[in-house]
Short mmCIF file of C-alpha atoms in Angstrom, two decimals:
data_model
loop_
_atom_site.label_atom_id
_atom_site.label_comp_id
_atom_site.label_asym_id
_atom_site.label_seq_id
_atom_site.Cartn_x
_atom_site.Cartn_y
_atom_site.Cartn_z
CA MET A 1 -22.07 -4.80 -14.05
CA ASP A 2 -23.36 -8.12 -12.71
CA LYS A 3 -25.82 -8.37 -9.83
CA LEU A 4 -27.05 -11.29 -7.77
CA LEU A 5 -30.78 -12.01 -7.45
CA ILE A 6 -31.83 -14.19 -4.52
CA GLU A 7 -35.30 -15.51 -3.77
CA GLY A 8 -35.14 -16.11 -0.03
CA GLY A 9 -36.97 -18.21 2.49
CA ARG A 10 -35.60 -21.61 1.42
CA PRO A 11 -33.64 -23.87 3.78
CA LEU A 12 -30.32 -25.21 2.52
CA SER A 13 -29.75 -28.91 2.04
CA GLY A 14 -27.09 -30.98 0.33
CA GLU A 15 -23.35 -31.18 -0.18
CA VAL A 16 -20.80 -28.78 -1.67
CA ALA A 17 -17.01 -28.82 -2.05
CA ILE A 18 -14.85 -26.05 -0.60
CA SER A 19 -12.23 -24.38 -2.82
CA GLY A 20 -8.58 -23.64 -2.11
CA ALA A 21 -7.92 -20.69 0.18
CA LYS A 22 -7.59 -17.32 -1.54
CA ASN A 23 -5.57 -15.90 1.36
CA ALA A 24 -3.12 -18.80 1.12
CA ALA A 25 -2.94 -18.88 -2.68
CA LEU A 26 -1.93 -15.23 -3.13
CA PRO A 27 1.32 -15.34 -1.11
CA LEU A 28 2.09 -18.79 -2.52
CA LEU A 29 1.93 -17.39 -6.06
CA CYS A 30 4.41 -14.70 -5.00
CA ALA A 31 6.75 -17.37 -3.58
CA ALA A 32 7.47 -18.39 -7.18
CA LEU A 33 9.53 -15.19 -7.49
CA LEU A 34 12.10 -16.65 -5.09
CA THR A 35 13.39 -19.34 -7.43
CA LYS A 36 14.49 -19.86 -11.03
CA GLU A 37 12.88 -23.29 -11.03
CA PRO A 38 9.17 -24.01 -11.63
CA LEU A 39 6.75 -23.92 -8.69
CA THR A 40 3.62 -26.03 -9.14
CA LEU A 41 0.57 -25.14 -7.06
CA THR A 42 -2.53 -27.34 -6.94
CA ASN A 43 -6.03 -26.62 -5.59
CA VAL A 44 -5.80 -23.02 -6.84
CA PRO A 45 -9.24 -21.32 -6.70
CA ALA A 46 -10.63 -19.61 -9.81
CA LEU A 47 -11.07 -16.06 -8.48
CA ASN A 48 -10.61 -12.54 -9.77
CA ASP A 49 -7.89 -11.84 -7.20
CA ILE A 50 -5.94 -14.89 -8.42
CA ASP A 51 -6.22 -13.67 -12.03
CA THR A 52 -5.01 -10.21 -10.99
CA MET A 53 -1.97 -11.66 -9.20
CA LEU A 54 -1.12 -13.85 -12.20
CA LYS A 55 -1.31 -10.81 -14.51
CA LEU A 56 1.01 -8.98 -12.14
CA LEU A 57 3.53 -11.83 -12.18
CA VAL A 58 3.34 -12.24 -15.98
CA GLN A 59 4.24 -8.59 -16.57
CA MET A 60 7.33 -9.17 -14.39
CA GLY A 61 8.51 -11.90 -16.74
CA VAL A 62 7.03 -14.95 -14.99
CA LYS A 63 5.71 -17.69 -17.26
CA VAL A 64 2.35 -19.07 -16.10
CA GLU A 65 0.76 -22.30 -17.23
CA LYS A 66 -2.69 -23.37 -16.10
CA VAL A 67 -3.62 -27.04 -16.18
CA MET A 68 -7.34 -27.59 -16.70
CA ARG A 69 -9.09 -29.01 -13.69
CA SER A 70 -10.71 -32.39 -13.73
CA GLY A 71 -14.45 -32.66 -13.31
CA ILE A 72 -16.82 -29.73 -13.60
CA PRO A 73 -16.49 -26.11 -12.42
CA GLY A 74 -17.40 -25.84 -8.78
CA ASP A 75 -16.45 -29.43 -7.93
CA GLY A 76 -13.79 -28.15 -5.56
CA ALA A 77 -10.95 -29.86 -7.45
CA GLY A 78 -9.17 -26.57 -8.06
CA GLU A 79 -6.78 -25.65 -10.82
CA THR A 80 -3.09 -26.49 -11.12
CA VAL A 81 -0.86 -23.52 -11.88
CA ILE A 82 2.81 -23.86 -12.86
CA LEU A 83 4.93 -20.71 -12.41
CA ASP A 84 8.40 -20.26 -13.92
CA ALA A 85 10.19 -17.11 -12.76
CA SER A 86 13.53 -17.92 -14.42
CA GLY A 87 12.94 -15.04 -16.84
CA LEU A 88 12.14 -12.45 -14.15
CA ASP A 89 13.18 -9.14 -15.73
CA ASN A 90 10.79 -6.41 -14.55
CA PRO A 91 10.60 -6.13 -10.72
CA VAL A 92 7.79 -3.57 -10.85
CA ALA A 93 4.21 -3.80 -9.59
CA PRO A 94 2.31 -0.98 -11.35
CA TYR A 95 -0.60 0.93 -9.86
CA GLU A 96 -3.00 -0.30 -12.56
CA LEU A 97 -2.78 -3.85 -11.21
CA VAL A 98 -2.09 -3.17 -7.53
CA LYS A 99 -4.96 -0.72 -6.97
CA THR A 100 -7.65 -3.41 -6.92
CA MET A 101 -5.91 -5.84 -4.57
CA ARG A 102 -3.91 -5.13 -1.44
CA ALA A 103 -2.23 -8.56 -1.54
CA SER A 104 -0.12 -7.29 -4.44
CA VAL A 105 2.27 -5.91 -1.82
CA LEU A 106 3.35 -9.54 -1.24
CA VAL A 107 5.70 -9.30 -4.24
CA LEU A 108 7.84 -6.74 -2.39
CA GLY A 109 9.83 -9.09 -0.16
CA PRO A 110 10.48 -11.82 -2.76
CA LEU A 111 11.55 -9.29 -5.40
CA VAL A 112 14.08 -7.57 -3.14
CA ALA A 113 15.44 -10.94 -1.97
CA ARG A 114 15.79 -12.46 -5.46
CA ALA A 115 16.23 -9.50 -7.84
CA GLY A 116 17.85 -7.06 -5.42
CA GLU A 117 15.29 -4.41 -6.23
CA ALA A 118 11.55 -3.82 -6.24
CA ARG A 119 9.27 -0.97 -7.19
CA VAL A 120 5.77 -1.67 -5.87
CA SER A 121 2.79 0.66 -5.95
CA LEU A 122 1.14 1.37 -2.63
CA PRO A 123 -1.80 -1.06 -2.53
CA GLY A 124 -5.55 -0.64 -2.73
CA GLY A 125 -8.20 -3.31 -2.15
CA CYS A 126 -11.34 -3.31 -0.02
CA ALA A 127 -12.53 -0.12 1.65
CA ILE A 128 -12.51 -1.53 5.18
CA GLY A 129 -10.04 0.86 6.76
CA ALA A 130 -6.36 1.75 6.69
CA ARG A 131 -4.05 -1.20 6.20
CA PRO A 132 -0.61 0.42 6.03
CA VAL A 133 2.53 -1.28 4.72
CA ASP A 134 4.81 0.41 7.22
CA GLN A 135 5.57 -2.89 8.98
CA HIS A 136 6.77 -4.38 5.68
CA ILE A 137 9.04 -1.38 5.10
CA LYS A 138 10.32 -1.37 8.69
CA GLY A 139 11.27 -5.04 8.43
CA LEU A 140 13.04 -4.76 5.08
CA THR A 141 14.95 -1.71 6.31
CA ALA A 142 16.11 -3.67 9.36
CA MET A 143 17.35 -6.35 6.95
CA GLY A 144 19.55 -3.81 5.19
CA ALA A 145 17.37 -2.67 2.32
CA GLU A 146 17.31 0.96 1.21
CA VAL A 147 13.62 1.84 1.06
CA ALA A 148 12.00 5.01 -0.19
CA VAL A 149 8.34 5.87 -0.71
CA GLU A 150 7.98 8.26 -3.62
CA HIS A 151 5.31 9.09 -6.19
CA GLY A 152 2.98 6.45 -4.73
CA TYR A 153 5.52 3.63 -4.96
CA VAL A 154 7.67 1.72 -2.49
CA HIS A 155 11.17 1.48 -4.00
CA ALA A 156 13.46 -0.97 -2.21
CA LYS A 157 17.05 -2.01 -3.01
CA ALA A 158 19.51 -4.46 -1.46
CA ALA A 159 22.54 -6.28 -2.89
CA ARG A 160 21.62 -9.05 -0.46
CA LEU A 161 19.37 -8.83 2.55
CA LYS A 162 20.88 -9.64 5.93
CA GLY A 163 19.29 -11.59 8.76
CA ALA A 164 17.86 -9.47 11.56
CA ARG A 165 15.62 -9.57 14.61
CA LEU A 166 12.27 -8.12 13.58
CA PHE A 167 9.43 -7.09 15.87
CA THR A 168 6.19 -5.96 14.24
CA ASP A 169 4.27 -3.26 16.08
CA MET A 170 1.02 -5.06 15.28
CA VAL A 171 0.12 -8.57 14.20
CA THR A 172 0.10 -8.41 10.40
CA VAL A 173 -0.50 -11.44 8.20
CA THR A 174 0.83 -10.00 4.93
CA GLY A 175 3.70 -8.34 6.80
CA THR A 176 4.71 -11.68 8.34
CA GLU A 177 4.43 -13.42 4.96
CA ASN A 178 6.40 -10.75 3.10
CA LEU A 179 9.25 -10.70 5.62
CA MET A 180 9.34 -14.50 5.90
CA MET A 181 9.73 -14.83 2.13
CA ALA A 182 12.41 -12.13 2.02
CA ALA A 183 14.34 -13.79 4.85
CA CYS A 184 14.56 -17.11 2.99
CA LEU A 185 17.35 -15.75 0.77
CA ALA A 186 18.92 -13.37 3.31
CA ASP A 187 22.41 -13.80 4.73
CA GLY A 188 22.10 -15.26 8.24
CA GLU A 189 19.17 -15.82 10.58
CA THR A 190 16.04 -13.71 10.76
CA VAL A 191 13.69 -13.84 13.74
CA ILE A 192 10.17 -12.42 13.33
CA GLU A 193 8.58 -11.66 16.70
CA ASN A 194 4.88 -10.88 17.18
CA ALA A 195 4.38 -12.89 13.99
CA ALA A 196 0.92 -13.72 12.66
CA ARG A 197 -0.16 -17.26 13.54
CA GLU A 198 -2.79 -17.74 10.81
CA PRO A 199 -2.98 -21.14 9.05
CA GLU A 200 -2.25 -19.37 5.75
CA VAL A 201 1.14 -18.31 7.16
CA VAL A 202 1.84 -21.96 8.04
CA ASP A 203 0.77 -23.07 4.54
CA LEU A 204 3.24 -20.61 3.00
CA ALA A 205 6.01 -21.78 5.34
CA ASN A 206 5.34 -25.41 4.41
CA CYS A 207 5.68 -24.56 0.72
CA LEU A 208 8.88 -22.57 1.29
CA VAL A 209 10.38 -25.47 3.25
CA ALA A 210 9.52 -27.77 0.33
CA MET A 211 11.47 -25.30 -1.85
CA GLY A 212 14.53 -25.63 0.40
CA ALA A 213 13.96 -22.87 2.96
CA GLN A 214 14.91 -23.34 6.60
CA ILE A 215 11.97 -22.15 8.71
CA SER A 216 10.84 -23.04 12.21
CA GLY A 217 8.09 -21.69 14.44
CA ALA A 218 5.43 -21.00 11.79
CA GLY A 219 2.07 -21.01 13.58
CA THR A 220 3.57 -19.41 16.69
CA ASP A 221 4.35 -15.75 17.38
CA VAL A 222 8.09 -16.26 16.84
CA ILE A 223 9.29 -17.49 13.43
CA ARG A 224 12.96 -18.23 12.73
CA ILE A 225 14.33 -18.30 9.19
CA ARG A 226 17.91 -19.18 8.30
CA GLY A 227 18.68 -17.82 4.87
CA VAL A 228 19.97 -20.06 2.07
CA GLU A 229 21.78 -19.27 -1.18
CA ARG A 230 18.96 -20.43 -3.41
CA LEU A 231 15.57 -22.10 -3.41
CA HIS A 232 14.45 -24.79 -5.84
CA GLY A 233 11.15 -25.74 -7.40
CA ALA A 234 8.45 -27.74 -5.63
CA THR A 235 4.85 -28.92 -5.80
CA HIS A 236 2.42 -27.76 -3.14
CA ARG A 237 -1.32 -28.19 -2.54
CA ILE A 238 -3.09 -25.09 -1.26
CA MET A 239 -5.06 -25.51 1.96
CA PRO A 240 -8.90 -25.33 1.93
CA ASP A 241 -10.50 -21.92 2.40
CA ARG A 242 -11.54 -21.64 6.05
CA ILE A 243 -13.47 -18.40 5.44
CA GLU A 244 -15.47 -19.90 2.56
CA THR A 245 -16.15 -22.88 4.83
CA GLY A 246 -17.34 -20.61 7.64
CA THR A 247 -19.50 -18.60 5.26
CA TYR A 248 -21.47 -21.64 4.04
CA LEU A 249 -21.84 -22.90 7.61
CA CYS A 250 -23.22 -19.49 8.60
CA ALA A 251 -25.57 -19.46 5.61
CA ALA A 252 -27.07 -22.81 6.61
CA ALA A 253 -27.30 -21.78 10.27
CA ALA A 254 -29.30 -18.68 9.27
CA ALA A 255 -31.44 -20.13 6.47
CA GLY A 256 -32.07 -23.48 8.17
CA GLY A 257 -31.56 -27.00 6.88
CA GLN A 258 -28.67 -29.43 6.88
CA ILE A 259 -25.49 -29.31 4.75
CA ARG A 260 -22.22 -31.19 4.32
CA LEU A 261 -19.05 -29.40 3.20
CA THR A 262 -16.29 -31.52 1.66
CA ARG A 263 -12.60 -30.92 0.83
CA THR A 264 -12.25 -28.85 3.97
CA SER A 265 -11.09 -29.13 7.58
CA SER A 266 -12.34 -28.03 10.97
CA ALA A 267 -8.74 -27.68 12.20
CA TYR A 268 -8.62 -23.94 11.47
CA LEU A 269 -12.17 -23.09 12.53
CA ASP A 270 -12.38 -23.69 16.29
CA ALA A 271 -13.58 -20.17 17.15
CA VAL A 272 -16.22 -20.16 14.38
CA ILE A 273 -17.51 -23.66 15.14
CA ASP A 274 -17.74 -22.86 18.86
CA LYS A 275 -19.96 -19.86 18.09
CA LEU A 276 -22.14 -21.85 15.69
CA MET A 277 -22.66 -24.47 18.40
CA ASP A 278 -23.55 -21.67 20.82
CA ALA A 279 -26.13 -20.56 18.25
CA GLY A 280 -27.75 -24.00 18.52
CA CYS A 281 -26.25 -25.74 15.48
CA ASP A 282 -25.43 -29.44 15.51
CA ILE A 283 -21.91 -29.76 14.02
CA GLY A 284 -20.36 -33.01 12.79
CA ILE A 285 -16.61 -33.27 12.15
CA GLU A 286 -15.11 -35.70 9.63
CA ARG A 287 -11.53 -36.02 8.39
CA GLU A 288 -12.07 -33.78 5.35
CA ALA A 289 -15.68 -32.72 5.80
CA ILE A 290 -17.99 -30.79 8.13
CA THR A 291 -21.74 -31.21 8.55
CA LEU A 292 -24.16 -28.71 10.06
CA LYS A 293 -27.78 -29.14 11.09
CA ALA A 294 -29.46 -25.83 11.84
CA PRO A 295 -31.87 -25.23 14.75
CA ALA A 296 -35.44 -24.08 14.15
CA ARG A 297 -34.16 -20.59 14.95
CA PRO A 298 -30.57 -19.73 15.94
CA THR A 299 -29.67 -18.16 19.27
CA ALA A 300 -27.89 -14.79 19.19
CA VAL A 301 -24.12 -15.04 19.78
CA SER A 302 -21.80 -12.18 20.73
CA ILE A 303 -18.36 -12.05 19.12
CA ARG A 304 -15.13 -10.07 19.37
CA THR A 305 -12.72 -10.19 16.45
CA SER A 306 -9.02 -10.73 17.16
CA PRO A 307 -6.02 -12.23 15.35
CA TYR A 308 -5.89 -16.02 14.94
CA PRO A 309 -6.63 -18.29 16.75
CA ALA A 310 -9.39 -16.01 18.09
CA PHE A 311 -12.53 -15.13 16.12
CA PRO A 312 -11.58 -13.94 12.59
CA THR A 313 -12.52 -10.49 11.35
CA ASP A 314 -13.29 -12.10 7.97
CA MET A 315 -16.29 -13.87 9.59
CA GLN A 316 -17.69 -10.89 11.47
CA ALA A 317 -20.08 -9.73 8.71
CA GLN A 318 -21.50 -13.23 8.18
CA PHE A 319 -22.28 -13.56 11.89
CA MET A 320 -23.95 -10.15 11.86
CA ALA A 321 -26.33 -11.51 9.21
CA LEU A 322 -26.92 -14.65 11.29
CA ASN A 323 -27.61 -12.59 14.40
CA ALA A 324 -30.08 -10.43 12.45
CA VAL A 325 -32.53 -13.39 12.47
CA ALA A 326 -31.46 -15.00 15.76
CA GLU A 327 -33.33 -15.14 19.05
CA GLY A 328 -32.04 -12.40 21.37
CA THR A 329 -29.47 -9.59 21.13
CA ALA A 330 -25.80 -9.98 20.19
CA VAL A 331 -22.89 -7.61 20.77
CA ILE A 332 -20.27 -7.59 18.00
CA ARG A 333 -16.92 -5.87 18.64
CA GLU A 334 -14.59 -5.30 15.69
CA THR A 335 -10.99 -4.77 16.82
CA ILE A 336 -9.07 -5.25 13.54
CA PHE A 337 -10.43 -2.77 10.97
CA GLU A 338 -12.09 0.53 11.78
CA ASN A 339 -14.50 0.68 8.81
CA ARG A 340 -15.80 -2.87 8.82
CA PHE A 341 -19.44 -2.23 9.71
CA MET A 342 -20.46 -0.77 6.35
CA HIS A 343 -22.62 -3.82 5.64
CA ALA A 344 -24.78 -2.94 8.67
CA VAL A 345 -26.53 -0.13 6.76
CA GLU A 346 -27.39 -2.53 3.94
CA LEU A 347 -28.65 -5.19 6.38
CA ILE A 348 -30.89 -2.55 7.93
CA ARG A 349 -32.42 -2.04 4.46
CA LEU A 350 -33.49 -5.68 4.67
CA GLY A 351 -35.18 -5.01 8.01
CA ALA A 352 -32.37 -5.90 10.45
CA ASP A 353 -32.30 -4.19 13.86
CA ILE A 354 -28.68 -3.03 14.20
CA LYS A 355 -27.24 -0.11 16.18
CA ILE A 356 -23.62 0.97 15.79
CA ASP A 357 -21.54 2.66 18.48
CA GLY A 358 -17.93 3.10 17.32
CA ASN A 359 -16.39 -0.35 16.90
CA THR A 360 -19.37 -2.09 18.53
CA ALA A 361 -22.60 -3.27 16.92
CA PHE A 362 -25.74 -4.29 18.81
CA VAL A 363 -27.88 -6.70 16.80
CA THR A 364 -31.37 -7.69 17.95
CA GLY A 365 -32.70 -10.60 15.95
CA LYS A 366 -36.02 -10.48 14.11
CA PRO A 367 -38.20 -13.44 13.11
CA LYS A 368 -37.86 -12.45 9.46
CA LEU A 369 -36.16 -10.06 7.04
CA ASP A 370 -37.66 -8.57 3.86
CA GLY A 371 -36.03 -8.66 0.43
CA ALA A 372 -34.73 -5.37 -1.01
CA THR A 373 -32.00 -3.98 -3.26
CA VAL A 374 -28.68 -3.68 -1.44
CA MET A 375 -25.10 -2.79 -2.37
CA ALA A 376 -21.95 -4.71 -1.48
CA THR A 377 -19.11 -2.60 -0.07
CA ASP A 378 -16.34 -5.19 0.37
CA LEU A 379 -15.70 -8.91 0.01
CA ARG A 380 -17.02 -10.22 3.34
CA ALA A 381 -19.80 -7.60 3.48
CA SER A 382 -21.00 -9.13 0.20
CA ALA A 383 -21.17 -12.54 1.88
CA SER A 384 -23.27 -11.15 4.73
CA LEU A 385 -25.78 -9.74 2.24
CA VAL A 386 -26.00 -13.10 0.48
CA ILE A 387 -26.76 -14.82 3.80
CA ALA A 388 -29.39 -12.20 4.64
CA GLY A 389 -30.87 -12.57 1.16
CA LEU A 390 -31.19 -16.32 1.61
CA VAL A 391 -33.24 -15.71 4.75
CA ALA A 392 -35.30 -12.69 3.62
CA GLN A 393 -38.85 -13.05 2.35
CA GLY A 394 -39.17 -12.18 -1.33
CA GLU A 395 -36.37 -11.12 -3.67
CA THR A 396 -33.07 -9.51 -2.72
CA LEU A 397 -30.92 -7.89 -5.42
CA ILE A 398 -27.24 -7.44 -4.50
CA GLU A 399 -25.33 -4.87 -6.55
CA ARG A 400 -21.56 -4.60 -7.04
CA ILE A 401 -20.95 -8.32 -6.64
CA TYR A 402 -17.50 -8.05 -8.23
CA HIS A 403 -16.41 -8.05 -4.58
CA LEU A 404 -17.83 -11.59 -4.25
CA ASP A 405 -15.94 -12.75 -7.33
CA ARG A 406 -12.70 -11.74 -5.64
CA GLY A 407 -13.08 -14.35 -2.92
CA TYR A 408 -15.87 -16.90 -3.57
CA GLU A 409 -15.51 -19.40 -6.40
CA ASN A 410 -18.73 -20.31 -8.23
CA LEU A 411 -20.88 -18.93 -5.42
CA GLU A 412 -24.23 -19.10 -7.18
CA GLN A 413 -23.58 -22.64 -8.49
CA LYS A 414 -22.63 -23.88 -5.02
CA LEU A 415 -25.64 -22.25 -3.39
CA ALA A 416 -27.90 -23.68 -6.09
CA ALA A 417 -26.48 -27.13 -5.30
CA LEU A 418 -27.71 -26.57 -1.73
CA GLY A 419 -31.21 -25.70 -2.94
CA ALA A 420 -31.00 -21.91 -2.94
CA LYS A 421 -32.70 -19.93 -5.69
CA VAL A 422 -29.87 -17.64 -6.79
CA ARG A 423 -28.95 -16.28 -10.20
CA ARG A 424 -26.59 -13.75 -11.68
CA VAL A 425 -28.20 -10.96 -13.68
CA LYS A 426 -26.76 -8.16 -15.81
#
């Protein structure tokens, strides 16, 4: 199993390109199930989660063609993937593929809408707390599907889904995406209230509209979808990854130096950029680029995670690492997932001063951290350990980095381009 070895204490300097968004790409891949015509997606990141989703679609009968990217790996150009679901013949998502990635549940809505049936294993993924699919099931049931959960699978059937008024009990991104896709081929109008407002939801809606869907309100908490008889093929470019962007900005803020990130946008990062400016960073905004100049030592910043457009839970761990070396004490409140402080124990191994009380962490910054061997527990926790390793004196060895490969394309190459001393070891 691969590990990541980091020799810390080096400021970051230079330019790196941001990849396409994993959390946008996964539902967009599933959107191919809604049509018999080819769907072409560009700026697709090369990640383990993407490969898993493609394997899942292939075993359902979807033909997948990858077009080699131009340039060199890590240049941010992204891959082009052409998906042809005209031969869809196996509407099943088996446990063997679903267990490693919760986003696999996103095939449920499109399969029921297009094939009239779906059998999807209950999902797995990161160990950051319960993320139930009950909102997905509740919505499909309201749209007329017969849904049963048996032997670890969600089995849903519907001759044709019918439009309905749906209200989710909690803001759920994958739930909103699943129900929005299902509603595209339903009979009549569907209204999703308390919908997720994330940019990835808007990106999916834009692609579906290009395929012939009738959707309004994406990006607000009420989305309206008028079902159509069929969708057609389209070409869509996946949005830049706002969490990858935020992670590199955080890394430079903690390690020091000055960086420029290209092929990205500040439009989805207001909450993160505000906090980085509070930490003392000098941020420059360009049309498709962001620059950051770090202070001599960052100032501690308190955060509270909430659904978009508030501070994202996917950036909480990275800011904990930043606060570990900042001046002062920060209070971090996690309101989305109940088990998302597991990285704190590993940061403490590097010398961080962190105290946990329920869903609240108190982080008192130290002038320096010390390298040690640590273990990644989930995707964003892995990123926090990388940031801490870049700052720590000496060598930091991060184990179980397969989590990183799920969500960060060419991480060590990109960090090396910024002057970090990072290498993958067996």
